[in-house]
């Protein structure tokens, strides 16, 4: 659904916001120097688990594999039944129904990647059709990709209008907008794309598809969190953040949470407003939690792979 | 509460993460280091050095009299004549390299003692003070056998014996700034550390002894102002190098007027940090925080006057206030602490007096909501908003975590206000526009201007002031110059 450009001009910030990469690097290094130990660590690791979008996005995903992943989402570790459940399971659209079946009766959301993921190279019309289909199949969240080509051409209106149209197609489902920061090249572009996505109606902004390197980095995540902060200051609306890809260890996750805490504060320390898109992270966090409880690291063989 | 405000009192807090201090050794008592030996003070008097974060005694240290100073100067002169000047320059370089390597091996110990004795956070002493001090030794070690190339066409010689007086804000780093270029250029020294922070210099003395540096090349006499005065007035010195207050710098200039003593002075400052509307605002806010709260604001080049272009004033102040809420004030040895203890009771009293003055002068006081430890000397990070150029909190160096904020409309206005001070040590410019950086930094009358960053130091970069912020440069090639003369 194309939007009126004049209306858009009013809602976009008056000028593009410059980002200083050296300054971002310095701030990021401060987060990674926070020392998170003991009860503080356990609390944060449990929070991180609740923020997980347990993900499988492989061309050879099978219904059986998705079923197993959903069982893992419900039941992270048998020996620790008190653990929170993950935020969502993230799958390709055609597998939404499979996930829905297994997750029925739980509060775990189903996220479906949409809009010709991961390239976004498709006409808007087909992007809207698939989005509507996945929502109808039971997706609670839609993860779309922006049209990077149009972005680089400077056709920001196209990018914004497309997001707005997908948002409308989502209906009640939440919309996460993937910027694919690994292709945006500069932090200035990351900021620009974040602003466009939020103003066009994104509920969440997300770094990456996981198909392009680099995927999520602390640097792009900080730029996006600061964009969210400015949007909140300006509008009072809380936009969520999802770094995805490249976060494999509990320690990395802790540093992301430190960044979140010191940039946006208490209101964002919830799965409603922050998610990790990751496939390997869960087991590393579980391993750390078991270590905090028993004092020893267990073999990875004690943790089910999915 | 503004419905759009952010809440940094979070349900998830960081548990204490104190750096261990089991591996460090502090003696119950320290003597002077003269002629390669630890020597008891002539008058037998000692003074205490305390941990400003707990007010507990750490050790006691010899109080230097004029007899002690004389002994040290005589030892330095003898070392200059008999050993240090006779050595090949490359051998002198080797000694300095050796010291640098030994400091690296004991970096953790130096960092912990620096934090214990001075109140600075372990994050800074571990990541800034100690590595930079070591880097200075490495840097000047490299110059030792290349001095002639540093001053082409001339025949440089050492000046002789240097008296060096250093402050309490960066105790080990300032010792390195002073000792490394002096030794590289072939001089010998008598160093006096500040009375509140003598321990790392004395630990360095232990390393100097262990490194087998020829006796008397480096001598360390501890004490307060009277000891410093005895050193400045000693007729056996060829040069005075001083870092400290402008007030004392002026006293030193008077004292040595008419003598043969050369001098370099690195004195106070009241730096302007100028934020233009086209700056990367979030990174500029970090720069403001780093500029004024680094080392509790005990920094001569601290960005203590903030100038914000009026169109972004509200945004900058809002972000700055939010950022203040995330600063952790407390135990300097905790790895998560951002702001440690004020160095001494005397300094805390001085800062507190300025807080009263600022309020009385009509500026708007804003402090973060953090809780301060019950014991020890602490000060909340403080902003003074809506300041005027005529106020004392804008004109005078507070040397604490206190930032005065003013607005400006045009670059010309910012420049003229920034320069309207007797000081001229440093400044900061924040803009995304390169041409503006050059225009403004060229117009600022100060020795160092940082663009889109602040408080960056490197041994190869000269540092020093315009106007009443001092004379002479330390660091880099320029830092060798005060320690050489030409045939």
PDB file of N, CA and C in Angstrom, chain B residues 64-104:
ATOM      1  N   UNK B  64      60.726  14.290  53.019  1.00  0.00           N
ATOM      2  CA  UNK B  64      62.011  14.809  52.552  1.00  0.00           C
ATOM      3  C   UNK B  64      62.320  16.195  53.107  1.00  0.00           C
ATOM      4  N   UNK B  65      63.545  16.354  53.648  1.00  0.00           N
ATOM      5  CA  UNK B  65      64.001  17.660  54.090  1.00  0.00           C
ATOM      6  C   UNK B  65      65.015  18.170  53.069  1.00  0.00           C
ATOM      7  N   UNK B  66      65.549  19.387  53.305  1.00  0.00           N
ATOM      8  CA  UNK B  66      66.536  19.904  52.354  1.00  0.00           C
ATOM      9  C   UNK B  66      67.815  19.060  52.379  1.00  0.00           C
ATOM     10  N   UNK B  67      68.109  18.403  53.531  1.00  0.00           N
ATOM     11  CA  UNK B  67      69.272  17.507  53.578  1.00  0.00           C
ATOM     12  C   UNK B  67      69.076  16.318  52.623  1.00  0.00           C
ATOM     13  N   UNK B  68      67.852  15.754  52.649  1.00  0.00           N
ATOM     14  CA  UNK B  68      67.569  14.604  51.782  1.00  0.00           C
ATOM     15  C   UNK B  68      67.668  15.012  50.314  1.00  0.00           C
ATOM     16  N   UNK B  69      67.083  16.188  50.017  1.00  0.00           N
ATOM     17  CA  UNK B  69      67.113  16.682  48.639  1.00  0.00           C
ATOM     18  C   UNK B  69      68.561  16.871  48.197  1.00  0.00           C
ATOM     19  N   UNK B  70      69.361  17.447  49.086  1.00  0.00           N
ATOM     20  CA  UNK B  70      70.769  17.694  48.754  1.00  0.00           C
ATOM     21  C   UNK B  70      71.488  16.377  48.452  1.00  0.00           C
ATOM     22  N   UNK B  71      71.245  15.406  49.312  1.00  0.00           N
ATOM     23  CA  UNK B  71      71.862  14.087  49.116  1.00  0.00           C
ATOM     24  C   UNK B  71      71.489  13.516  47.738  1.00  0.00           C
ATOM     25  N   UNK B  72      70.214  13.688  47.383  1.00  0.00           N
ATOM     26  CA  UNK B  72      69.722  13.141  46.110  1.00  0.00           C
ATOM     27  C   UNK B  72      70.342  13.877  44.924  1.00  0.00           C
ATOM     28  N   UNK B  73      70.463  15.195  45.037  1.00  0.00           N
ATOM     29  CA  UNK B  73      71.037  15.968  43.936  1.00  0.00           C
ATOM     30  C   UNK B  73      72.518  15.615  43.764  1.00  0.00           C
ATOM     31  N   UNK B  74      73.202  15.458  44.881  1.00  0.00           N
ATOM     32  CA  UNK B  74      74.625  15.078  44.821  1.00  0.00           C
ATOM     33  C   UNK B  74      74.770  13.702  44.154  1.00  0.00           C
ATOM     34  N   UNK B  75      73.881  12.782  44.523  1.00  0.00           N
ATOM     35  CA  UNK B  75      73.927  11.440  43.927  1.00  0.00           C
ATOM     36  C   UNK B  75      73.657  11.506  42.425  1.00  0.00           C
ATOM     37  N   UNK B  76      72.695  12.357  42.033  1.00  0.00           N
ATOM     38  CA  UNK B  76      72.346  12.483  40.609  1.00  0.00           C
ATOM     39  C   UNK B  76      73.512  13.082  39.828  1.00  0.00           C
ATOM     40  N   UNK B  77      74.167  14.065  40.432  1.00  0.00           N
ATOM     41  CA  UNK B  77      75.306  14.709  39.758  1.00  0.00           C
ATOM     42  C   UNK B  77      76.452  13.699  39.581  1.00  0.00           C
ATOM     43  N   UNK B  78      76.689  12.934  40.649  1.00  0.00           N
ATOM     44  CA  UNK B  78      77.776  11.945  40.584  1.00  0.00           C
ATOM     45  C   UNK B  78      77.475  10.906  39.510  1.00  0.00           C
ATOM     46  N   UNK B  79      76.218  10.472  39.442  1.00  0.00           N
ATOM     47  CA  UNK B  79      75.852   9.472  38.440  1.00  0.00           C
ATOM     48  C   UNK B  79      76.010  10.030  37.034  1.00  0.00           C
ATOM     49  N   UNK B  80      75.632  11.290  36.876  1.00  0.00           N
ATOM     50  CA  UNK B  80      75.760  11.934  35.557  1.00  0.00           C
ATOM     51  C   UNK B  80      77.220  11.931  35.124  1.00  0.00           C
ATOM     52  N   UNK B  81      78.092  12.382  36.054  1.00  0.00           N
ATOM     53  CA  UNK B  81      79.507  12.537  35.689  1.00  0.00           C
ATOM     54  C   UNK B  81      80.213  11.201  35.540  1.00  0.00           C
ATOM     55  N   UNK B  82      79.923  10.273  36.462  1.00  0.00           N
ATOM     56  CA  UNK B  82      80.748   9.063  36.528  1.00  0.00           C
ATOM     57  C   UNK B  82      80.207   7.907  35.689  1.00  0.00           C
ATOM     58  N   UNK B  83      78.879   7.777  35.579  1.00  0.00           N
ATOM     59  CA  UNK B  83      78.410   6.586  34.865  1.00  0.00           C
ATOM     60  C   UNK B  83      77.515   6.897  33.662  1.00  0.00           C
ATOM     61  N   UNK B  84      76.461   7.637  33.881  1.00  0.00           N
ATOM     62  CA  UNK B  84      75.423   7.771  32.847  1.00  0.00           C
ATOM     63  C   UNK B  84      75.951   8.448  31.582  1.00  0.00           C
ATOM     64  N   UNK B  85      76.782   9.481  31.758  1.00  0.00           N
ATOM     65  CA  UNK B  85      77.295  10.177  30.574  1.00  0.00           C
ATOM     66  C   UNK B  85      78.414   9.393  29.901  1.00  0.00           C
ATOM     67  N   UNK B  86      78.972   8.431  30.629  1.00  0.00           N
ATOM     68  CA  UNK B  86      80.061   7.634  30.042  1.00  0.00           C
ATOM     69  C   UNK B  86      79.528   6.454  29.220  1.00  0.00           C
ATOM     70  N   UNK B  87      78.263   6.130  29.474  1.00  0.00           N
ATOM     71  CA  UNK B  87      77.683   4.984  28.765  1.00  0.00           C
ATOM     72  C   UNK B  87      77.411   5.326  27.315  1.00  0.00           C
ATOM     73  N   UNK B  88      77.512   4.316  26.455  1.00  0.00           N
ATOM     74  CA  UNK B  88      77.062   4.521  25.078  1.00  0.00           C
ATOM     75  C   UNK B  88      75.556   4.761  25.090  1.00  0.00           C
ATOM     76  N   UNK B  89      75.110   5.569  24.167  1.00  0.00           N
ATOM     77  CA  UNK B  89      73.676   5.895  24.126  1.00  0.00           C
ATOM     78  C   UNK B  89      72.831   4.642  23.960  1.00  0.00           C
ATOM     79  N   UNK B  90      73.335   3.683  23.166  1.00  0.00           N
ATOM     80  CA  UNK B  90      72.544   2.470  22.962  1.00  0.00           C
ATOM     81  C   UNK B  90      72.404   1.691  24.273  1.00  0.00           C
ATOM     82  N   UNK B  91      73.406   1.780  25.142  1.00  0.00           N
ATOM     83  CA  UNK B  91      73.323   1.109  26.445  1.00  0.00           C
ATOM     84  C   UNK B  91      72.281   1.799  27.329  1.00  0.00           C
ATOM     85  N   UNK B  92      72.267   3.128  27.276  1.00  0.00           N
ATOM     86  CA  UNK B  92      71.230   3.848  28.024  1.00  0.00           C
ATOM     87  C   UNK B  92      69.848   3.404  27.553  1.00  0.00           C
ATOM     88  N   UNK B  93      69.708   3.274  26.238  1.00  0.00           N
ATOM     89  CA  UNK B  93      68.431   2.818  25.673  1.00  0.00           C
ATOM     90  C   UNK B  93      68.042   1.451  26.209  1.00  0.00           C
ATOM     91  N   UNK B  94      69.026   0.563  26.322  1.00  0.00           N
ATOM     92  CA  UNK B  94      68.736  -0.797  26.810  1.00  0.00           C
ATOM     93  C   UNK B  94      68.172  -0.771  28.222  1.00  0.00           C
ATOM     94  N   UNK B  95      68.753   0.087  29.069  1.00  0.00           N
ATOM     95  CA  UNK B  95      68.235   0.194  30.447  1.00  0.00           C
ATOM     96  C   UNK B  95      66.763   0.629  30.438  1.00  0.00           C
ATOM     97  N   UNK B  96      66.470   1.589  29.564  1.00  0.00           N
ATOM     98  CA  UNK B  96      65.086   2.101  29.552  1.00  0.00           C
ATOM     99  C   UNK B  96      64.131   1.029  29.029  1.00  0.00           C
ATOM    100  N   UNK B  97      64.568   0.306  27.985  1.00  0.00           N
ATOM    101  CA  UNK B  97      63.755  -0.824  27.503  1.00  0.00           C
ATOM    102  C   UNK B  97      63.527  -1.842  28.613  1.00  0.00           C
ATOM    103  N   UNK B  98      64.591  -2.112  29.358  1.00  0.00           N
ATOM    104  CA  UNK B  98      64.496  -3.111  30.428  1.00  0.00           C
ATOM    105  C   UNK B  98      63.450  -2.685  31.465  1.00  0.00           C
ATOM    106  N   UNK B  99      63.495  -1.407  31.815  1.00  0.00           N
ATOM    107  CA  UNK B  99      62.506  -0.898  32.773  1.00  0.00           C
ATOM    108  C   UNK B  99      61.093  -1.082  32.235  1.00  0.00           C
ATOM    109  N   UNK B 100      60.917  -0.757  30.951  1.00  0.00           N
ATOM    110  CA  UNK B 100      59.587  -0.866  30.345  1.00  0.00           C
ATOM    111  C   UNK B 100      59.100  -2.316  30.413  1.00  0.00           C
ATOM    112  N   UNK B 101      60.004  -3.248  30.095  1.00  0.00           N
ATOM    113  CA  UNK B 101      59.590  -4.652  30.110  1.00  0.00           C
ATOM    114  C   UNK B 101      59.263  -5.126  31.511  1.00  0.00           C
ATOM    115  N   UNK B 102      60.057  -4.684  32.473  1.00  0.00           N
ATOM    116  CA  UNK B 102      59.790  -5.104  33.854  1.00  0.00           C
ATOM    117  C   UNK B 102      58.469  -4.520  34.350  1.00  0.00           C
ATOM    118  N   UNK B 103      58.166  -3.308  33.899  1.00  0.00           N
ATOM    119  CA  UNK B 103      56.871  -2.724  34.283  1.00  0.00           C
ATOM    120  C   UNK B 103      55.725  -3.525  33.675  1.00  0.00           C
ATOM    121  N   UNK B 104      55.912  -3.973  32.448  1.00  0.00           N
ATOM    122  CA  UNK B 104      54.873  -4.788  31.806  1.00  0.00           C
ATOM    123  C   UNK B 104      54.583  -6.040  32.608  1.00  0.00           C
TER     124      UNK B 104
END
